[in-house]
Amino acid sequence: MYQQVLEVLRCCKERNTQFDEDVKVMPMVKTPQAVDLAEESEMIDCTLMQRKKLIIEELFSSWNNTGVMSLLRPLLLDVVPTIQQTAALALGRLANYNDALAEAVVKGNILPHLVCSLSEQNRFYKKAAAFVLRAVGKHSPQLAQAIVQCGALEMLVVCLEDFDPGVKEAASWALGYIARHNSELSQAVVDAGAVPLLVLCIQEPEIALKRIAASTLSDISKHSPELAQTVVDAGAIAHLAQMILNPDAKLKRQVLSALSQIAKHSVDLAELVVEAEIFPVVLTCLKDSDEYVKKNGATLIREIAKHTPELSQLIVNAGGVAAVIDCIGSCRGTVRLPGIMMLGYVAAHSENLSMAVIVSKGVPPLCASLVEEHEDHIKAAAAWALGQVGRHTPEHARAVAVANVLPTLLAMYMDTRSSEDLQMKTKKALKNILQKCTYLPALEPLLHDAPPNIMKHIVGQFSKVLPHDSKARRLFVTTGGLKKVQEIKAEPGSLLQEYINTINNCYPEEIVRYYSPGYSEILLERVENYHPVI
Amino acid sequence: FYIFRSVDEDRKIEYKAAIKIQSWFRGCRVRAYLRYLNTMVIIIQKWWRGYRSRRYFRKMVETAYFIMKMNFYNEMAVRIQKRWRGYYIRKYIHNYYALKKYLEAISVNNEIVRNELQEYAEMKENEEKRKDLEKKEKEKEYQARKMHYLLSTEQIAGIYNSPFRKSPDPMELLLRNSKPLSHRRQQVKSPFSCEVYDWPTCKRPPIFSTAQPLPPIGRQKPQGPFRDTAEVLQQRYKPLEPTLRVAASINSPLEKAREEMKKEERRNRIHDNEFLPFSSYHKNEKYDPSIHRSGKYGQEIYGIKQFREVQPQKWVANKDFQTVLPSIVLFEKFGKTYSRAGQIV
């Protein structure tokens, strides 16, 4: 079975030049099995068909027991450089595949060999070795910690100074994967002196290198403000800001994500990012054809807007709100989420900003996203944002209520299928808006289905408005509101009862009695008990 | 004998009578004297009390007058402050019209931004289409160059020049125009030729021009000995520079701090119940009381009420130190230096 598989595998790699090398290698290696293993391990990425993949998986699980690492290790120390490179590549691909194999690589004591021989080898070996480190480091923090402990970081940093862009790319990719896991590892990467070299890499002309360097900087700076400060001190912001204009979509993604990771930690960092004159250029990113560029652009604007009212004011003055609203309108799904949150943050700061959001026609897209989206967390974000917009004054609440969104919020609150988070956010948003809403036509439909804790607010609002407005009183009666209010059962002495009393006091006695439940029975009883006077 | 006895008894009787008369008389005299004293005393007390109450009354009148004056001043001050505060707030803090203008300006700006972005998006789309078209053209040309042998000759009509067609196929025309491809190996096309920087979108990001139009040139100077218009306008529209006391409200730092805290709370609190994993892990933590509560001494007197530590066990004699210096003069003056004229009685 094994031999058949080997034959099948061999058929597909006709033009693999490494086959020639391995043919040369064959007489020199002790067991032919090792050669086959080496060949097959290179084949992993070449084979595309599903069945072969399944076979390979079985092989892998069996190889773990057969001690692949101990076979590949001596190949690493071989005299012929090509064999070393091929062996390193094979290790890299093995480790890339799953984390059990990566652990086997670490346990097989291979990393110190790799690290030691990295300094005096040629660029292909360096690329392959960096690939191995990347593949091992990407699976979990423990493996990345093992890499750091065997002193690989210094070697990777040395690779970053190399002339060949491929080597730099591989090294910075490895550093990026290591720094991604947690802040201690990021700190270790920074302590090895990687950040200035990465900033130099960003300025190189090769696009792939720029991408990887930008993503590594983003991974480093996302953990803590000190790390972000370190990245900023190396002068990264200016270069990143220049690269926003680059037409390559993937590069823009990484650059925007790096800037947003820097800006999210504190007000000073956000101000530094803003001072790099990204507005209004960033707004063009919101119109890009690539979804993730739009998402990252919206994330960057959100992180800046979140800190202080002054920063939000700056964004509003630059027309950012309009751009974000258009962006929300044109996207679907999780791509909308940062845009929605950005509107929420801007509206949360002050009532003038919230009014600016309303004036820029922000409420309809928020309502649309509340209704259309399927994911609960996006709906929750939209509910929160609407709550922030409508919470300030009656004008704001009116603007939100006119968009007919309150029944939707109530329905979501009462729906048993919505998650707890969504229910809490809709409840909070409803409470905040209702406490300021004086627009009675929007409150009417809510009277009929609201649960008691929301009913309290609705009835409270009615009790505040009705005593002063006669037209509203008339409307209230004709639309059946008074009848509904009479049907509400409230405990005497509670706030709800007080509100109901206030409402009842606005109307003459007979009307109140007429609408109280069971009035028709009372009338009929009176008819029964009446003795006609003949 | 009987005569003497009766005389003796008479004498006793007279003696007793004389004593009675004398005591009564003396009593009368004393009573009259006491009455006299009483009336005198009453007069004195009457005068004295009148004097005291008149003084008191005068004081009361003074204070009442003072209170009336202060009330009046307060009233007037309230009126002035009312007007001033209304003006100030309406002009500087909640300027309704300025707010309206600002919001209008924002909508205008938004429109401009939206238009620019729309143009930018359209330009990008056009570019994409153009890029695709050019690519296709290039492909076609390359193919034509490769297959130039399919060109039709005089004798034999080529594939693209079938005799049944009215006019030759466009491919035929291409073939006619193209040079035959030599067998030199094609150079590797650099992948960066696509990221060419002469696409117009990359060079110039949309400039959002919101600059005001400039004022007209060549205005005529007004005749006559008028002051310079610039000066006049400057003086007329000189900005108000309120003192810090006016600009800040009364409870300013406290209020501001509270507002700050509330704003931060409203802005940053997105989740009410943060997800706390493994919270039952922390349930068995013991409560560590603060030093204040856990010590057995309660509030420290040292530093608050007394400044010396006193340890009676270590004294040589049984007495504490004698104070030689008097108490501090400055501290005795507390509350007594200024007159009490302005204080509310």
PDB file of N, CA and C in Angstrom, chain A residues 460-526:
ATOM      1  N   GLY A 460     -44.912  56.904  31.396  1.00  0.00           N
ATOM      2  CA  GLY A 460     -44.346  58.101  32.004  1.00  0.00           C
ATOM      3  C   GLY A 460     -44.251  59.241  31.014  1.00  0.00           C
ATOM      4  N   GLN A 461     -43.803  58.914  29.800  1.00  0.00           N
ATOM      5  CA  GLN A 461     -43.706  59.960  28.790  1.00  0.00           C
ATOM      6  C   GLN A 461     -45.075  60.532  28.449  1.00  0.00           C
ATOM      7  N   PHE A 462     -46.051  59.643  28.333  1.00  0.00           N
ATOM      8  CA  PHE A 462     -47.401  60.134  28.060  1.00  0.00           C
ATOM      9  C   PHE A 462     -47.873  61.057  29.168  1.00  0.00           C
ATOM     10  N   SER A 463     -47.566  60.639  30.408  1.00  0.00           N
ATOM     11  CA  SER A 463     -48.056  61.457  31.519  1.00  0.00           C
ATOM     12  C   SER A 463     -47.366  62.811  31.543  1.00  0.00           C
ATOM     13  N   LYS A 464     -46.191  62.901  30.917  1.00  0.00           N
ATOM     14  CA  LYS A 464     -45.537  64.212  30.913  1.00  0.00           C
ATOM     15  C   LYS A 464     -46.093  65.111  29.823  1.00  0.00           C
ATOM     16  N   VAL A 465     -46.468  64.507  28.699  1.00  0.00           N
ATOM     17  CA  VAL A 465     -46.868  65.338  27.563  1.00  0.00           C
ATOM     18  C   VAL A 465     -48.346  65.678  27.593  1.00  0.00           C
ATOM     19  N   LEU A 466     -49.182  64.696  27.988  1.00  0.00           N
ATOM     20  CA  LEU A 466     -50.631  64.889  27.841  1.00  0.00           C
ATOM     21  C   LEU A 466     -51.211  66.067  28.618  1.00  0.00           C
ATOM     22  N   PRO A 467     -50.724  66.341  29.857  1.00  0.00           N
ATOM     23  CA  PRO A 467     -51.382  67.447  30.567  1.00  0.00           C
ATOM     24  C   PRO A 467     -51.305  68.773  29.845  1.00  0.00           C
ATOM     25  N   HIS A 468     -50.378  68.932  28.919  1.00  0.00           N
ATOM     26  CA  HIS A 468     -50.186  70.254  28.347  1.00  0.00           C
ATOM     27  C   HIS A 468     -50.715  70.405  26.944  1.00  0.00           C
ATOM     28  N   ASP A 469     -51.062  69.310  26.311  1.00  0.00           N
ATOM     29  CA  ASP A 469     -51.368  69.379  24.888  1.00  0.00           C
ATOM     30  C   ASP A 469     -52.741  68.786  24.642  1.00  0.00           C
ATOM     31  N   SER A 470     -53.707  69.640  24.248  1.00  0.00           N
ATOM     32  CA  SER A 470     -55.075  69.124  24.138  1.00  0.00           C
ATOM     33  C   SER A 470     -55.261  68.278  22.895  1.00  0.00           C
ATOM     34  N   LYS A 471     -54.580  68.669  21.824  1.00  0.00           N
ATOM     35  CA  LYS A 471     -54.710  67.869  20.596  1.00  0.00           C
ATOM     36  C   LYS A 471     -54.191  66.460  20.838  1.00  0.00           C
ATOM     37  N   ALA A 472     -53.084  66.403  21.566  1.00  0.00           N
ATOM     38  CA  ALA A 472     -52.515  65.080  21.826  1.00  0.00           C
ATOM     39  C   ALA A 472     -53.474  64.251  22.658  1.00  0.00           C
ATOM     40  N   ARG A 473     -54.196  64.929  23.575  1.00  0.00           N
ATOM     41  CA  ARG A 473     -55.156  64.189  24.396  1.00  0.00           C
ATOM     42  C   ARG A 473     -56.236  63.584  23.535  1.00  0.00           C
ATOM     43  N   ARG A 474     -56.687  64.397  22.591  1.00  0.00           N
ATOM     44  CA  ARG A 474     -57.756  63.894  21.730  1.00  0.00           C
ATOM     45  C   ARG A 474     -57.271  62.700  20.917  1.00  0.00           C
ATOM     46  N   LEU A 475     -56.089  62.862  20.353  1.00  0.00           N
ATOM     47  CA  LEU A 475     -55.519  61.769  19.568  1.00  0.00           C
ATOM     48  C   LEU A 475     -55.353  60.521  20.414  1.00  0.00           C
ATOM     49  N   PHE A 476     -54.942  60.736  21.652  1.00  0.00           N
ATOM     50  CA  PHE A 476     -54.704  59.610  22.532  1.00  0.00           C
ATOM     51  C   PHE A 476     -55.979  58.810  22.738  1.00  0.00           C
ATOM     52  N   VAL A 477     -57.072  59.545  22.875  1.00  0.00           N
ATOM     53  CA  VAL A 477     -58.338  58.837  23.092  1.00  0.00           C
ATOM     54  C   VAL A 477     -58.769  58.113  21.831  1.00  0.00           C
ATOM     55  N   THR A 478     -58.671  58.826  20.687  1.00  0.00           N
ATOM     56  CA  THR A 478     -59.205  58.220  19.464  1.00  0.00           C
ATOM     57  C   THR A 478     -58.391  57.014  19.016  1.00  0.00           C
ATOM     58  N   THR A 479     -57.126  57.004  19.293  1.00  0.00           N
ATOM     59  CA  THR A 479     -56.343  55.854  18.844  1.00  0.00           C
ATOM     60  C   THR A 479     -56.402  54.682  19.817  1.00  0.00           C
ATOM     61  N   GLY A 480     -57.199  54.813  20.839  1.00  0.00           N
ATOM     62  CA  GLY A 480     -57.345  53.660  21.726  1.00  0.00           C
ATOM     63  C   GLY A 480     -56.295  53.579  22.800  1.00  0.00           C
ATOM     64  N   GLY A 481     -55.517  54.650  22.953  1.00  0.00           N
ATOM     65  CA  GLY A 481     -54.458  54.591  23.945  1.00  0.00           C
ATOM     66  C   GLY A 481     -55.010  54.608  25.362  1.00  0.00           C
ATOM     67  N   LEU A 482     -56.049  55.431  25.551  1.00  0.00           N
ATOM     68  CA  LEU A 482     -56.609  55.556  26.895  1.00  0.00           C
ATOM     69  C   LEU A 482     -57.173  54.227  27.349  1.00  0.00           C
ATOM     70  N   LYS A 483     -57.811  53.549  26.404  1.00  0.00           N
ATOM     71  CA  LYS A 483     -58.362  52.247  26.748  1.00  0.00           C
ATOM     72  C   LYS A 483     -57.258  51.297  27.186  1.00  0.00           C
ATOM     73  N   LYS A 484     -56.158  51.357  26.420  1.00  0.00           N
ATOM     74  CA  LYS A 484     -55.056  50.443  26.762  1.00  0.00           C
ATOM     75  C   LYS A 484     -54.504  50.776  28.131  1.00  0.00           C
ATOM     76  N   VAL A 485     -54.391  52.085  28.388  1.00  0.00           N
ATOM     77  CA  VAL A 485     -53.820  52.466  29.676  1.00  0.00           C
ATOM     78  C   VAL A 485     -54.702  51.975  30.812  1.00  0.00           C
ATOM     79  N   GLN A 486     -56.009  52.022  30.634  1.00  0.00           N
ATOM     80  CA  GLN A 486     -56.884  51.549  31.702  1.00  0.00           C
ATOM     81  C   GLN A 486     -56.698  50.080  31.957  1.00  0.00           C
ATOM     82  N   GLU A 487     -56.336  49.373  30.898  1.00  0.00           N
ATOM     83  CA  GLU A 487     -56.225  47.921  31.081  1.00  0.00           C
ATOM     84  C   GLU A 487     -54.956  47.518  31.778  1.00  0.00           C
ATOM     85  N   ILE A 488     -54.032  48.450  31.899  1.00  0.00           N
ATOM     86  CA  ILE A 488     -52.769  48.072  32.544  1.00  0.00           C
ATOM     87  C   ILE A 488     -53.012  47.892  34.018  1.00  0.00           C
ATOM     88  N   LYS A 489     -52.496  46.760  34.547  1.00  0.00           N
ATOM     89  CA  LYS A 489     -52.634  46.572  35.986  1.00  0.00           C
ATOM     90  C   LYS A 489     -51.343  46.998  36.636  1.00  0.00           C
ATOM     91  N   ALA A 490     -51.450  47.927  37.540  1.00  0.00           N
ATOM     92  CA  ALA A 490     -50.231  48.352  38.226  1.00  0.00           C
ATOM     93  C   ALA A 490     -50.443  48.263  39.719  1.00  0.00           C
ATOM     94  N   GLU A 491     -49.337  48.003  40.436  1.00  0.00           N
ATOM     95  CA  GLU A 491     -49.471  47.964  41.899  1.00  0.00           C
ATOM     96  C   GLU A 491     -49.696  49.364  42.417  1.00  0.00           C
ATOM     97  N   PRO A 492     -50.587  49.507  43.365  1.00  0.00           N
ATOM     98  CA  PRO A 492     -50.814  50.858  43.899  1.00  0.00           C
ATOM     99  C   PRO A 492     -49.562  51.330  44.622  1.00  0.00           C
ATOM    100  N   GLY A 493     -49.241  52.607  44.390  1.00  0.00           N
ATOM    101  CA  GLY A 493     -48.046  53.159  45.006  1.00  0.00           C
ATOM    102  C   GLY A 493     -46.818  53.046  44.142  1.00  0.00           C
ATOM    103  N   SER A 494     -46.892  52.236  43.084  1.00  0.00           N
ATOM    104  CA  SER A 494     -45.710  52.170  42.224  1.00  0.00           C
ATOM    105  C   SER A 494     -45.726  53.355  41.276  1.00  0.00           C
ATOM    106  N   LEU A 495     -44.585  53.530  40.631  1.00  0.00           N
ATOM    107  CA  LEU A 495     -44.426  54.670  39.731  1.00  0.00           C
ATOM    108  C   LEU A 495     -45.430  54.605  38.588  1.00  0.00           C
ATOM    109  N   LEU A 496     -45.669  53.381  38.117  1.00  0.00           N
ATOM    110  CA  LEU A 496     -46.579  53.189  36.999  1.00  0.00           C
ATOM    111  C   LEU A 496     -47.976  53.668  37.373  1.00  0.00           C
ATOM    112  N   GLN A 497     -48.368  53.347  38.592  1.00  0.00           N
ATOM    113  CA  GLN A 497     -49.695  53.768  39.029  1.00  0.00           C
ATOM    114  C   GLN A 497     -49.797  55.280  39.083  1.00  0.00           C
ATOM    115  N   GLU A 498     -48.722  55.922  39.531  1.00  0.00           N
ATOM    116  CA  GLU A 498     -48.750  57.382  39.569  1.00  0.00           C
ATOM    117  C   GLU A 498     -48.915  57.973  38.191  1.00  0.00           C
ATOM    118  N   TYR A 499     -48.178  57.393  37.236  1.00  0.00           N
ATOM    119  CA  TYR A 499     -48.311  57.901  35.876  1.00  0.00           C
ATOM    120  C   TYR A 499     -49.735  57.718  35.372  1.00  0.00           C
ATOM    121  N   ILE A 500     -50.277  56.514  35.647  1.00  0.00           N
ATOM    122  CA  ILE A 500     -51.642  56.265  35.172  1.00  0.00           C
ATOM    123  C   ILE A 500     -52.602  57.258  35.799  1.00  0.00           C
ATOM    124  N   ASN A 501     -52.384  57.556  37.087  1.00  0.00           N
ATOM    125  CA  ASN A 501     -53.263  58.547  37.727  1.00  0.00           C
ATOM    126  C   ASN A 501     -53.150  59.898  37.069  1.00  0.00           C
ATOM    127  N   THR A 502     -51.892  60.276  36.747  1.00  0.00           N
ATOM    128  CA  THR A 502     -51.728  61.574  36.098  1.00  0.00           C
ATOM    129  C   THR A 502     -52.484  61.626  34.780  1.00  0.00           C
ATOM    130  N   ILE A 503     -52.385  60.535  34.026  1.00  0.00           N
ATOM    131  CA  ILE A 503     -53.089  60.513  32.745  1.00  0.00           C
ATOM    132  C   ILE A 503     -54.586  60.574  32.973  1.00  0.00           C
ATOM    133  N   ASN A 504     -55.053  59.801  33.956  1.00  0.00           N
ATOM    134  CA  ASN A 504     -56.488  59.810  34.199  1.00  0.00           C
ATOM    135  C   ASN A 504     -56.984  61.181  34.628  1.00  0.00           C
ATOM    136  N   ASN A 505     -56.114  61.908  35.342  1.00  0.00           N
ATOM    137  CA  ASN A 505     -56.551  63.231  35.777  1.00  0.00           C
ATOM    138  C   ASN A 505     -56.666  64.230  34.646  1.00  0.00           C
ATOM    139  N   CYS A 506     -56.065  63.872  33.470  1.00  0.00           N
ATOM    140  CA  CYS A 506     -56.186  64.812  32.358  1.00  0.00           C
ATOM    141  C   CYS A 506     -57.543  64.751  31.711  1.00  0.00           C
ATOM    142  N   TYR A 507     -58.272  63.690  32.008  1.00  0.00           N
ATOM    143  CA  TYR A 507     -59.546  63.506  31.308  1.00  0.00           C
ATOM    144  C   TYR A 507     -60.697  63.625  32.284  1.00  0.00           C
ATOM    145  N   PRO A 508     -61.858  64.016  31.769  1.00  0.00           N
ATOM    146  CA  PRO A 508     -63.030  64.056  32.672  1.00  0.00           C
ATOM    147  C   PRO A 508     -63.412  62.658  33.132  1.00  0.00           C
ATOM    148  N   GLU A 509     -64.099  62.630  34.249  1.00  0.00           N
ATOM    149  CA  GLU A 509     -64.399  61.399  34.974  1.00  0.00           C
ATOM    150  C   GLU A 509     -65.120  60.379  34.099  1.00  0.00           C
ATOM    151  N   GLU A 510     -66.116  60.881  33.329  1.00  0.00           N
ATOM    152  CA  GLU A 510     -66.971  59.939  32.581  1.00  0.00           C
ATOM    153  C   GLU A 510     -66.160  59.206  31.527  1.00  0.00           C
ATOM    154  N   ILE A 511     -65.242  59.969  30.889  1.00  0.00           N
ATOM    155  CA  ILE A 511     -64.463  59.316  29.823  1.00  0.00           C
ATOM    156  C   ILE A 511     -63.628  58.185  30.411  1.00  0.00           C
ATOM    157  N   VAL A 512     -63.026  58.483  31.554  1.00  0.00           N
ATOM    158  CA  VAL A 512     -62.176  57.469  32.168  1.00  0.00           C
ATOM    159  C   VAL A 512     -62.996  56.247  32.526  1.00  0.00           C
ATOM    160  N   ARG A 513     -64.179  56.505  33.082  1.00  0.00           N
ATOM    161  CA  ARG A 513     -65.006  55.357  33.449  1.00  0.00           C
ATOM    162  C   ARG A 513     -65.465  54.607  32.221  1.00  0.00           C
ATOM    163  N   TYR A 514     -65.749  55.385  31.153  1.00  0.00           N
ATOM    164  CA  TYR A 514     -66.211  54.746  29.920  1.00  0.00           C
ATOM    165  C   TYR A 514     -65.195  53.771  29.390  1.00  0.00           C
ATOM    166  N   TYR A 515     -63.906  54.170  29.494  1.00  0.00           N
ATOM    167  CA  TYR A 515     -62.891  53.321  28.896  1.00  0.00           C
ATOM    168  C   TYR A 515     -62.346  52.275  29.842  1.00  0.00           C
ATOM    169  N   SER A 516     -62.742  52.341  31.084  1.00  0.00           N
ATOM    170  CA  SER A 516     -62.178  51.334  31.988  1.00  0.00           C
ATOM    171  C   SER A 516     -62.769  49.975  31.641  1.00  0.00           C
ATOM    172  N   PRO A 517     -61.989  48.914  31.833  1.00  0.00           N
ATOM    173  CA  PRO A 517     -62.457  47.591  31.412  1.00  0.00           C
ATOM    174  C   PRO A 517     -63.681  47.173  32.212  1.00  0.00           C
ATOM    175  N   GLY A 518     -64.539  46.511  31.540  1.00  0.00           N
ATOM    176  CA  GLY A 518     -65.726  46.026  32.246  1.00  0.00           C
ATOM    177  C   GLY A 518     -66.817  47.069  32.361  1.00  0.00           C
ATOM    178  N   TYR A 519     -66.663  48.184  31.627  1.00  0.00           N
ATOM    179  CA  TYR A 519     -67.695  49.220  31.750  1.00  0.00           C
ATOM    180  C   TYR A 519     -69.008  48.764  31.137  1.00  0.00           C
ATOM    181  N   SER A 520     -68.891  47.990  30.044  1.00  0.00           N
ATOM    182  CA  SER A 520     -70.144  47.552  29.410  1.00  0.00           C
ATOM    183  C   SER A 520     -70.936  46.668  30.361  1.00  0.00           C
ATOM    184  N   GLU A 521     -70.228  45.840  31.158  1.00  0.00           N
ATOM    185  CA  GLU A 521     -70.947  44.994  32.115  1.00  0.00           C
ATOM    186  C   GLU A 521     -71.663  45.831  33.157  1.00  0.00           C
ATOM    187  N   ILE A 522     -70.959  46.881  33.591  1.00  0.00           N
ATOM    188  CA  ILE A 522     -71.568  47.728  34.626  1.00  0.00           C
ATOM    189  C   ILE A 522     -72.842  48.370  34.091  1.00  0.00           C
ATOM    190  N   LEU A 523     -72.746  48.841  32.835  1.00  0.00           N
ATOM    191  CA  LEU A 523     -73.937  49.455  32.242  1.00  0.00           C
ATOM    192  C   LEU A 523     -75.085  48.450  32.155  1.00  0.00           C
ATOM    193  N   LEU A 524     -74.727  47.235  31.718  1.00  0.00           N
ATOM    194  CA  LEU A 524     -75.790  46.224  31.583  1.00  0.00           C
ATOM    195  C   LEU A 524     -76.412  45.888  32.932  1.00  0.00           C
ATOM    196  N   GLU A 525     -75.555  45.836  33.946  1.00  0.00           N
ATOM    197  CA  GLU A 525     -76.110  45.573  35.287  1.00  0.00           C
ATOM    198  C   GLU A 525     -77.078  46.658  35.710  1.00  0.00           C
ATOM    199  N   ARG A 526     -76.698  47.900  35.386  1.00  0.00           N
ATOM    200  CA  ARG A 526     -77.602  48.993  35.732  1.00  0.00           C
ATOM    201  C   ARG A 526     -78.926  48.860  35.000  1.00  0.00           C
TER     202      ARG A 526
END
